[in-house]
Amino acid sequence: MEASSTIKKMLAGNKIVVPTYQRAYSWDTEAKKENSTKQVNVFLRDLEQYNTSSAKTPYYFGHFLFEEITKEDFAVIDGQQRLTTLVIFLSALFTRLKAIRKLTDPEIEAKEDMVKRNSTYRFETVDYDRQLFKDYVIN
């Protein structure tokens, strides 16, 4: 995988898995998010602050490190908690948009590139959490 400038470019056409030696997803959240230091709350607060700022540069999600398994299959070595959170966020975002209105063609394409196209999941968690993640987060 070449260095990417966007999450969509990183995920589109690829399949990223969390290897079994990685720990399972463990970021928490709190109901009162204003002053929370829980990772998910900080992530969402950062996105909100960026969205309301007058920043001219793209939002920086941090770096990710991958091991190439095949030309289109990668194992995430570093950044899997952030990447899992991003996929959960994107899945929830597209689900909410779809509940409000019909997705536009670019939104459908973005969802297929970043979350799931037909039966191909762009990201899969560790094997012992994989089916639960697919059933309850993505589908």
CSV table of C-alpha atoms in Angstrom, one decimal:
chain,number,residue,atom,x,y,z
A,1,MET,CA,0.0,0.0,0.0
A,2,GLU,CA,1.3,3.4,-0.9
A,3,ALA,CA,1.3,6.2,1.5
A,4,SER,CA,-2.2,7.7,1.5
A,5,SER,CA,-3.5,11.1,2.2
A,6,THR,CA,-7.0,10.2,3.0
A,7,ILE,CA,-8.8,7.4,4.9
A,8,LYS,CA,-10.8,6.6,1.7
A,9,LYS,CA,-7.6,6.2,-0.3
A,10,MET,CA,-6.2,3.9,2.4
A,11,LEU,CA,-9.2,1.6,2.5
A,12,ALA,CA,-10.5,1.7,-1.1
A,13,GLY,CA,-9.8,-1.5,-2.9
A,14,ASN,CA,-7.9,-2.9,0.1
A,15,LYS,CA,-8.8,-5.3,2.9
A,16,ILE,CA,-7.2,-4.5,6.3
A,17,VAL,CA,-7.3,-7.1,9.1
A,18,VAL,CA,-6.2,-7.0,12.7
A,19,PRO,CA,-3.8,-9.9,13.3
A,20,THR,CA,-4.5,-12.3,16.2
A,21,TYR,CA,-1.5,-11.1,18.2
A,22,GLN,CA,-3.0,-7.6,18.5
A,23,ARG,CA,-5.3,-6.9,21.5
A,24,ALA,CA,-9.0,-6.5,20.9
A,25,TYR,CA,-10.6,-3.1,20.5
A,26,SER,CA,-10.6,-1.4,23.9
A,27,TRP,CA,-11.4,2.3,23.5
A,28,ASP,CA,-14.1,3.5,25.9
A,29,THR,CA,-16.6,6.3,25.9
A,30,GLU,CA,-18.6,8.1,28.6
A,31,ALA,CA,-22.1,9.4,28.5
A,32,LYS,CA,-20.9,12.9,29.7
A,33,LYS,CA,-18.5,13.7,26.9
A,34,GLU,CA,-17.7,17.4,27.6
A,35,ASN,CA,-14.7,16.8,29.9
A,36,SER,CA,-14.1,13.1,29.3
A,37,THR,CA,-10.6,11.8,28.7
A,38,LYS,CA,-11.8,8.5,27.3
A,39,GLN,CA,-10.3,7.9,23.9
A,40,VAL,CA,-13.6,7.9,21.8
A,41,ASN,CA,-14.8,11.1,23.5
A,42,VAL,CA,-11.5,12.8,22.8
A,43,PHE,CA,-11.7,11.6,19.1
A,44,LEU,CA,-15.2,12.9,18.7
A,45,ARG,CA,-14.4,16.2,20.4
A,46,ASP,CA,-11.4,16.7,18.2
A,47,LEU,CA,-13.5,16.1,15.1
A,48,GLU,CA,-16.2,18.6,16.3
A,49,GLN,CA,-13.5,21.2,17.1
A,50,TYR,CA,-11.9,20.7,13.7
A,51,ASN,CA,-15.3,20.9,11.9
A,52,THR,CA,-16.1,24.3,13.6
A,53,SER,CA,-12.6,25.7,13.2
A,54,SER,CA,-11.4,27.7,10.2
A,55,ALA,CA,-8.5,25.2,9.6
A,56,LYS,CA,-7.2,25.2,6.0
A,57,THR,CA,-5.4,21.9,6.3
A,58,PRO,CA,-7.0,18.4,6.3
A,59,TYR,CA,-7.7,16.7,9.6
A,60,TYR,CA,-4.8,14.5,10.7
A,61,PHE,CA,-5.9,11.1,12.0
A,62,GLY,CA,-2.4,10.0,12.8
A,63,HIS,CA,-0.2,7.4,11.2
A,64,PHE,CA,-0.8,3.8,10.5
A,65,LEU,CA,1.6,0.9,9.9
A,66,PHE,CA,0.7,-2.1,7.8
A,67,GLU,CA,2.2,-5.4,6.9
A,68,GLU,CA,1.5,-6.4,3.3
A,69,ILE,CA,0.0,-9.9,3.1
A,70,THR,CA,-1.0,-9.7,-0.6
A,71,LYS,CA,-1.2,-6.7,-3.0
A,72,GLU,CA,-4.6,-5.8,-1.6
A,73,ASP,CA,-4.6,-7.5,1.9
A,74,PHE,CA,-2.9,-5.9,4.8
A,75,ALA,CA,-2.4,-6.5,8.6
A,76,VAL,CA,-2.5,-3.4,10.8
A,77,ILE,CA,0.6,-3.3,12.9
A,78,ASP,CA,0.1,0.2,14.5
A,79,GLY,CA,-3.0,2.3,14.7
A,80,GLN,CA,-5.6,-0.4,15.0
A,81,GLN,CA,-7.5,1.3,17.8
A,82,ARG,CA,-7.8,4.5,15.8
A,83,LEU,CA,-8.6,2.6,12.6
A,84,THR,CA,-11.3,0.5,14.4
A,85,THR,CA,-12.8,3.7,15.8
A,86,LEU,CA,-12.8,5.3,12.4
A,87,VAL,CA,-14.6,2.3,10.8
A,88,ILE,CA,-17.2,2.3,13.7
A,89,PHE,CA,-17.7,6.1,13.2
A,90,LEU,CA,-18.0,5.7,9.4
A,91,SER,CA,-20.4,2.8,9.7
A,92,ALA,CA,-22.6,4.7,12.2
A,93,LEU,CA,-22.5,7.9,10.0
A,94,PHE,CA,-23.6,6.1,6.9
A,95,THR,CA,-26.3,4.2,8.8
A,96,ARG,CA,-27.6,7.5,10.3
A,97,LEU,CA,-27.6,9.3,6.9
A,98,LYS,CA,-29.5,6.4,5.4
A,99,ALA,CA,-32.1,6.6,8.1
A,100,ILE,CA,-32.6,10.3,7.4
A,101,ARG,CA,-32.5,10.3,3.6
A,102,LYS,CA,-31.4,8.4,0.6
A,103,LEU,CA,-27.6,8.2,0.3
A,104,THR,CA,-26.2,10.1,-2.7
A,105,ASP,CA,-24.1,8.3,-5.3
A,106,PRO,CA,-20.8,9.7,-3.9
A,107,GLU,CA,-21.9,8.7,-0.4
A,108,ILE,CA,-22.7,5.1,-1.6
A,109,GLU,CA,-19.3,5.0,-3.3
A,110,ALA,CA,-17.6,6.3,-0.1
A,111,LYS,CA,-19.3,3.7,2.0
A,112,GLU,CA,-18.4,0.9,-0.4
A,113,ASP,CA,-14.8,2.1,-0.5
A,114,MET,CA,-14.4,2.6,3.3
A,115,VAL,CA,-16.7,0.1,5.0
A,116,LYS,CA,-18.2,-2.6,2.9
A,117,ARG,CA,-18.7,-3.4,-0.8
A,118,ASN,CA,-21.1,-6.3,-1.4
A,119,SER,CA,-19.6,-9.1,0.8
A,120,THR,CA,-16.2,-7.5,1.0
A,121,TYR,CA,-15.5,-5.9,4.4
A,122,ARG,CA,-12.7,-3.2,4.1
A,123,PHE,CA,-11.7,-3.8,7.7
A,124,GLU,CA,-11.9,-6.8,10.0
A,125,THR,CA,-11.1,-7.0,13.7
A,126,VAL,CA,-9.2,-9.8,15.5
A,127,ASP,CA,-10.7,-13.2,14.6
A,128,TYR,CA,-12.4,-13.8,17.9
A,129,ASP,CA,-14.3,-10.5,17.6
A,130,ARG,CA,-14.7,-10.5,13.8
A,131,GLN,CA,-18.3,-11.9,13.5
A,132,LEU,CA,-19.6,-9.7,16.3
A,133,PHE,CA,-18.1,-6.6,14.6
A,134,LYS,CA,-19.6,-7.5,11.3
A,135,ASP,CA,-23.0,-8.3,12.6
A,136,TYR,CA,-23.4,-5.5,15.1
A,137,VAL,CA,-21.2,-2.7,13.8
A,138,ILE,CA,-21.1,-3.0,10.0
A,139,ASN,CA,-24.4,-4.8,9.2
